[in-house]
Every structure is written in structure tokens, then in C-alpha cells.
């Protein structure tokens, strides 16, 4: 039944699909063929011939324009570029300075971090008060000591006077 | 195989109706295709929440705002190339390396070079490494409160990260991730033929152009696959519309692919002459501000990711890092994608991003430590 149904069907080539198939198959072939061709010396040399002719024209054109613009009172492309170059070099200088400052700040940070147990302000005030009290105590002790030394020194000086003979007698 | 180009119907009338309907669909698809190309606004890209941590000249250092709790102490700095724009790393929600890493608990930063103008034509790789990458890395470490950082370098950004890694010790570069980053410039595919041709003289180009225009850079990249980039991009959009697939992804990708920037002439001269033509990086012959770049000095853990179909940075160019860099922890992973496929598309989202996050997780301190 199926075969009969198939045989009774009308078959025709789809021109759209055929064209699409031929075109895209061909494109692959052209791609490959041209890729091979561009790798040849013949292609490279012919392209260079065109390029060098163009460069000659470009050089002539550029020299001519340069000569005209040098005499012109208006700023040329080169003049504008010169200003832009100055701006960029200034930017580079600032940039280098920024990096330099950042490096110095980093090393400063590292040094500060290496100082351990940095005392607080309250801590410092407490310590100064302690020192002041200590100095007061020391002052009082020293005064007392001085007094004792003076009292001890008086009788010994009197005894020394008694024991020492007159200068003429000793001769 | 050929069956799908046939129409089988019960009658010729039905076939006629089917053809008429397909014709109408095609007409609508084509009209929509033209509409997208001619009128549709460009979608928003690089939308992850961020603040500008530092800026210099046109460049900006972005710090991405956390969307989840920060888990890892070591921050991640993304460095992109000088070609096209870095929002490819944060392309669109759901397909963004930045978004993924932030969600995984990383502190993420991105250095955006900005758009170079005439006054930037004299910038060299020394300037980029010493005046941009090095200060950015310091600021990232300082802001993250870490002595170590991880760097993810995409394409030329990876090469530039290598220059930095070889010359600077502070902050300590813990992890270095390459996404299709060329290290060895020998056998560089089509570039090898073009840039070493006798008629190709970078000095002549730079003397004439000074600031290499974005159109010239764009041409150089697109010509690596002329059919794919000049024609295939647009036919792919038509196919996407005709097959009723989401066109948003095509739009964001196309926006990024056509959004190029000018290239500083002095850096271009170095890139072509020193890297491509003389392959000085792996020979330790690159000198920046009097200091020689020695690859063996790089001791960071290394993850090198490559796309096997990449025709811009070929897999062996990145794999060379495993030979020349000095560390002991080196991992190499390959994926069946092209140059952009490491950060764009479903494979990037489902495989590459998780692989990067997991690799970094094993090599980054936790916040509690």
C-alpha cells in the first residue's frame, strides 16, 4: 500500500534547496581555493606592488601637505598632536608620582605597624602622674636624707677640730 | 543525501503551493537580511558592570563588579591585543569570559587600550609594557589586596604579557594564561609568506603612514580568509535568518569584527620586524628600555589554549611557550575552533571558560587563607 502511495506521488526538484546546496558547497570550495592562493609568492608580490605604489603616492601627498601646513597660520594635525603628547607625558609624570607616593605610604605603614603596643593618651597621662608622684616621694626622701647627713656631719666636724694640733707646733 | 532537494507531494498543485510558500519565505528572509545589514542598530556589547580603576592616555583599566561572593584572593587581569577591541572578552551576556570568571568568584580586571590617534603614533612595545601594563598590574594587586596576580593574554595581548612577565617581579605573576598567543613567529602561515616577501618593508609603510589606519589593519586580517570574511559573513547571516535561528549572535560578532582601531606606527614596525621577520622573542633578543626579555625568567604557571583551526596564531606558535618559558607547571589544551572560537561561541562558553576557571582555581589562594 505504502509503495503504491509513494509511486503515485509527484516528485520534483526544489530549485530553492538546490540553489542553496550548490551555493554553500561552492562557497566552501572557493574559501579553500583562495586560502591556498593567498599563501603563494605570486599573490604576496602582486599585493606588495600595489601597496608600494600606494605608499609612494601617500608619501608624496604627506610631504606636500606638511610643506603647506608648515607655512599656514592655522594649527596642523602635527601641532595638535604635539600638544596632546605633552599632556600625555604630563599625565605619565603625575602617574609616576602617584605610584611613588603610594610606595612611600606603604613603607611608612609597614614601619608604623612594626612599632608594637603604642600607648594611648590616657595611658600616657597615667604614667606621667605616676612619675610625678614618684619624683615627689624621691624628693621627700632626698630631703630627709640630706637632713640626717647634716646632723651627722656637725658632731664629727667638732671632734675633728679638737684632735687637729696647731700648725706651728707640728713644725 | 540528495533526497532533501526533492519535493514529494500527492499532486502537482501541492508542489506548486510548496514552491510558492518557499519563494515567499525566501523573499521575507532576504528582506529581513537587507534590513539587518542596512538599518538594524548595533547590539550592546561589553555590558558586565564595571568601574574604571585607572586611566592613562586613551587606555582604561576596568574593574568588574562582583555578581557573586569573591572566592579567590589572586586577581585576574585580562590583556587584549592592539588589533580590534577588547570587548570580545565580554561580548554579550551568556557568552562572556569576564562574566563567567566573575560568577566563579574571581576578582576580574581588563586593560582596554582605547583608540589610538595621531599623537600615539610613536608608542612602542616598551611604552606599553613599562607605562601601561606594569602600572596596571600594580594597581590590580593593590586594589585586590594581593601580592600575586594572574594574567590572561589574548592573541598579541599574550605576547605583550610575556614581555611584561619577563621583566617585572612585583606583583608576583602567579598564573599566565595564553589564548591563541603567538610566541614563536616561525612558520606563521599566510603571514609568513606576506611579511617575509622581499617587497614588504615595514619601515616604508610606517614612514608613509605613521599611524597605521584601522582599515589597513582590518584588510590584513580579513585577507587571511577573503571569501569567509568578505562574502561568507553575509551569506551566513542570510542562512541564519532563513533557517529561523537567532541573529543576535551574528550581530554582536559582526560588530566586533568590523570595529577595528588604528595601530601606532612605531609599535607596528617592531611587531613586523622584530617579531615576525626576525623572530626575536624566542631568541631572547628583544630589548625594552635597555632590559633584555628572557623567556626562561618567567616562572609563572602556564596555561596555553589554542584553536586547531586558527589561521592567525597557529597552534604551534603558542605551543612554543611550553618549550621556552621557565616555569615547571605548564598545561596545553587544544580545541577544534578558529582564532575567535576560544572566546566566542558555544564551545568557548561550554568548554574553554570552564577549563580556564578550573585551572586557575587550582592555582589561586582562597580568600580565607
Short mmCIF file of C-alpha atoms in Angstrom, two decimals, chain B residues 190-313:
data_model
loop_
_atom_site.label_atom_id
_atom_site.label_comp_id
_atom_site.label_asym_id
_atom_site.label_seq_id
_atom_site.Cartn_x
_atom_site.Cartn_y
_atom_site.Cartn_z
CA UNK B 190 49.95 33.18 5.27
CA UNK B 191 51.60 35.92 7.36
CA UNK B 192 54.88 34.10 6.88
CA UNK B 193 54.60 34.50 3.11
CA UNK B 194 53.31 38.08 3.18
CA UNK B 195 55.53 39.62 5.81
CA UNK B 196 58.75 38.00 4.64
CA UNK B 197 58.18 38.83 0.97
CA UNK B 198 61.03 40.96 -0.49
CA UNK B 199 58.64 43.81 -1.36
CA UNK B 200 57.18 44.10 2.14
CA UNK B 201 59.05 46.75 4.08
CA UNK B 202 57.56 47.82 7.45
CA UNK B 203 59.84 50.86 7.57
CA UNK B 204 58.45 52.13 4.29
CA UNK B 205 54.87 51.56 5.49
CA UNK B 206 55.45 53.36 8.81
CA UNK B 207 57.33 56.24 7.18
CA UNK B 208 54.43 56.85 4.83
CA UNK B 209 51.52 56.19 7.20
CA UNK B 210 52.99 56.99 10.66
CA UNK B 211 49.75 55.93 12.35
CA UNK B 212 48.66 52.70 10.66
CA UNK B 213 44.97 53.21 9.76
CA UNK B 214 42.42 50.74 11.06
CA UNK B 215 41.31 49.95 7.51
CA UNK B 216 44.81 48.70 6.68
CA UNK B 217 44.90 46.50 9.80
CA UNK B 218 41.43 45.23 9.06
CA UNK B 219 42.38 44.37 5.49
CA UNK B 220 45.42 42.41 6.69
CA UNK B 221 43.29 40.26 8.97
CA UNK B 222 40.36 39.77 6.61
CA UNK B 223 42.52 38.80 3.67
CA UNK B 224 43.63 35.69 5.58
CA UNK B 225 40.23 34.27 4.65
CA UNK B 226 38.88 36.56 1.89
CA UNK B 227 35.80 34.54 0.92
CA UNK B 228 34.82 33.83 4.50
CA UNK B 229 35.28 37.41 5.69
CA UNK B 230 34.09 39.44 2.70
CA UNK B 231 31.28 37.20 1.47
CA UNK B 232 30.72 34.31 3.89
CA UNK B 233 29.91 36.64 6.79
CA UNK B 234 26.88 38.00 4.91
CA UNK B 235 25.69 34.74 3.39
CA UNK B 236 25.93 33.19 6.86
CA UNK B 237 23.57 35.88 8.14
CA UNK B 238 21.11 35.10 5.34
CA UNK B 239 21.29 31.39 6.18
CA UNK B 240 20.76 32.16 9.88
CA UNK B 241 17.62 34.15 9.07
CA UNK B 242 16.34 31.63 6.53
CA UNK B 243 16.76 28.76 8.98
CA UNK B 244 14.98 30.76 11.71
CA UNK B 245 17.96 30.87 14.03
CA UNK B 246 18.79 33.72 16.43
CA UNK B 247 20.55 36.54 14.57
CA UNK B 248 21.69 38.34 17.75
CA UNK B 249 24.93 36.42 17.94
CA UNK B 250 25.79 37.19 14.32
CA UNK B 251 25.19 40.88 15.06
CA UNK B 252 27.49 41.08 18.10
CA UNK B 253 30.18 39.11 16.32
CA UNK B 254 29.95 41.26 13.20
CA UNK B 255 30.03 44.42 15.30
CA UNK B 256 33.26 43.31 16.94
CA UNK B 257 34.84 42.05 13.71
CA UNK B 258 34.30 45.39 11.96
CA UNK B 259 35.23 47.53 14.97
CA UNK B 260 38.95 47.96 14.45
CA UNK B 261 41.39 50.55 15.80
CA UNK B 262 44.42 52.37 14.42
CA UNK B 263 47.81 50.85 15.22
CA UNK B 264 50.72 53.01 16.47
CA UNK B 265 53.33 53.10 13.69
CA UNK B 266 56.39 52.59 15.92
CA UNK B 267 54.83 49.50 17.52
CA UNK B 268 53.82 48.19 14.08
CA UNK B 269 57.43 48.48 12.90
CA UNK B 270 58.57 46.44 15.93
CA UNK B 271 55.79 43.90 15.62
CA UNK B 272 56.59 43.10 11.97
CA UNK B 273 60.38 43.47 12.01
CA UNK B 274 61.35 42.11 15.43
CA UNK B 275 58.63 39.53 15.97
CA UNK B 276 57.56 38.24 12.56
CA UNK B 277 60.56 38.85 10.35
CA UNK B 278 63.39 38.15 12.84
CA UNK B 279 61.54 36.04 15.43
CA UNK B 280 63.49 37.74 18.22
CA UNK B 281 61.23 36.77 21.13
CA UNK B 282 62.22 33.11 21.37
CA UNK B 283 65.85 34.06 20.70
CA UNK B 284 65.80 36.35 23.78
CA UNK B 285 66.83 39.26 21.56
CA UNK B 286 64.03 41.68 22.39
CA UNK B 287 65.29 44.61 24.46
CA UNK B 288 62.89 47.06 26.08
CA UNK B 289 64.35 50.23 27.63
CA UNK B 290 67.74 48.58 27.90
CA UNK B 291 66.43 45.40 29.56
CA UNK B 292 66.55 42.12 27.68
CA UNK B 293 63.46 39.94 27.59
CA UNK B 294 64.49 36.43 28.65
CA UNK B 295 61.74 33.85 28.45
CA UNK B 296 63.41 31.45 30.89
CA UNK B 297 62.92 34.07 33.62
CA UNK B 298 59.16 33.55 33.50
CA UNK B 299 58.37 31.11 36.30
CA UNK B 300 54.59 31.60 36.39
CA UNK B 301 52.28 28.61 36.00
CA UNK B 302 51.36 28.44 32.33
CA UNK B 303 48.13 27.51 30.55
CA UNK B 304 48.31 27.66 26.74
CA UNK B 305 44.99 27.39 24.87
CA UNK B 306 44.85 27.10 21.09
CA UNK B 307 42.30 26.62 18.33
CA UNK B 308 43.32 23.90 15.88
CA UNK B 309 41.64 25.80 13.00
CA UNK B 310 43.27 29.12 13.90
CA UNK B 311 44.89 30.75 10.84
CA UNK B 312 46.00 33.94 12.65
CA UNK B 313 48.04 32.43 15.51
#
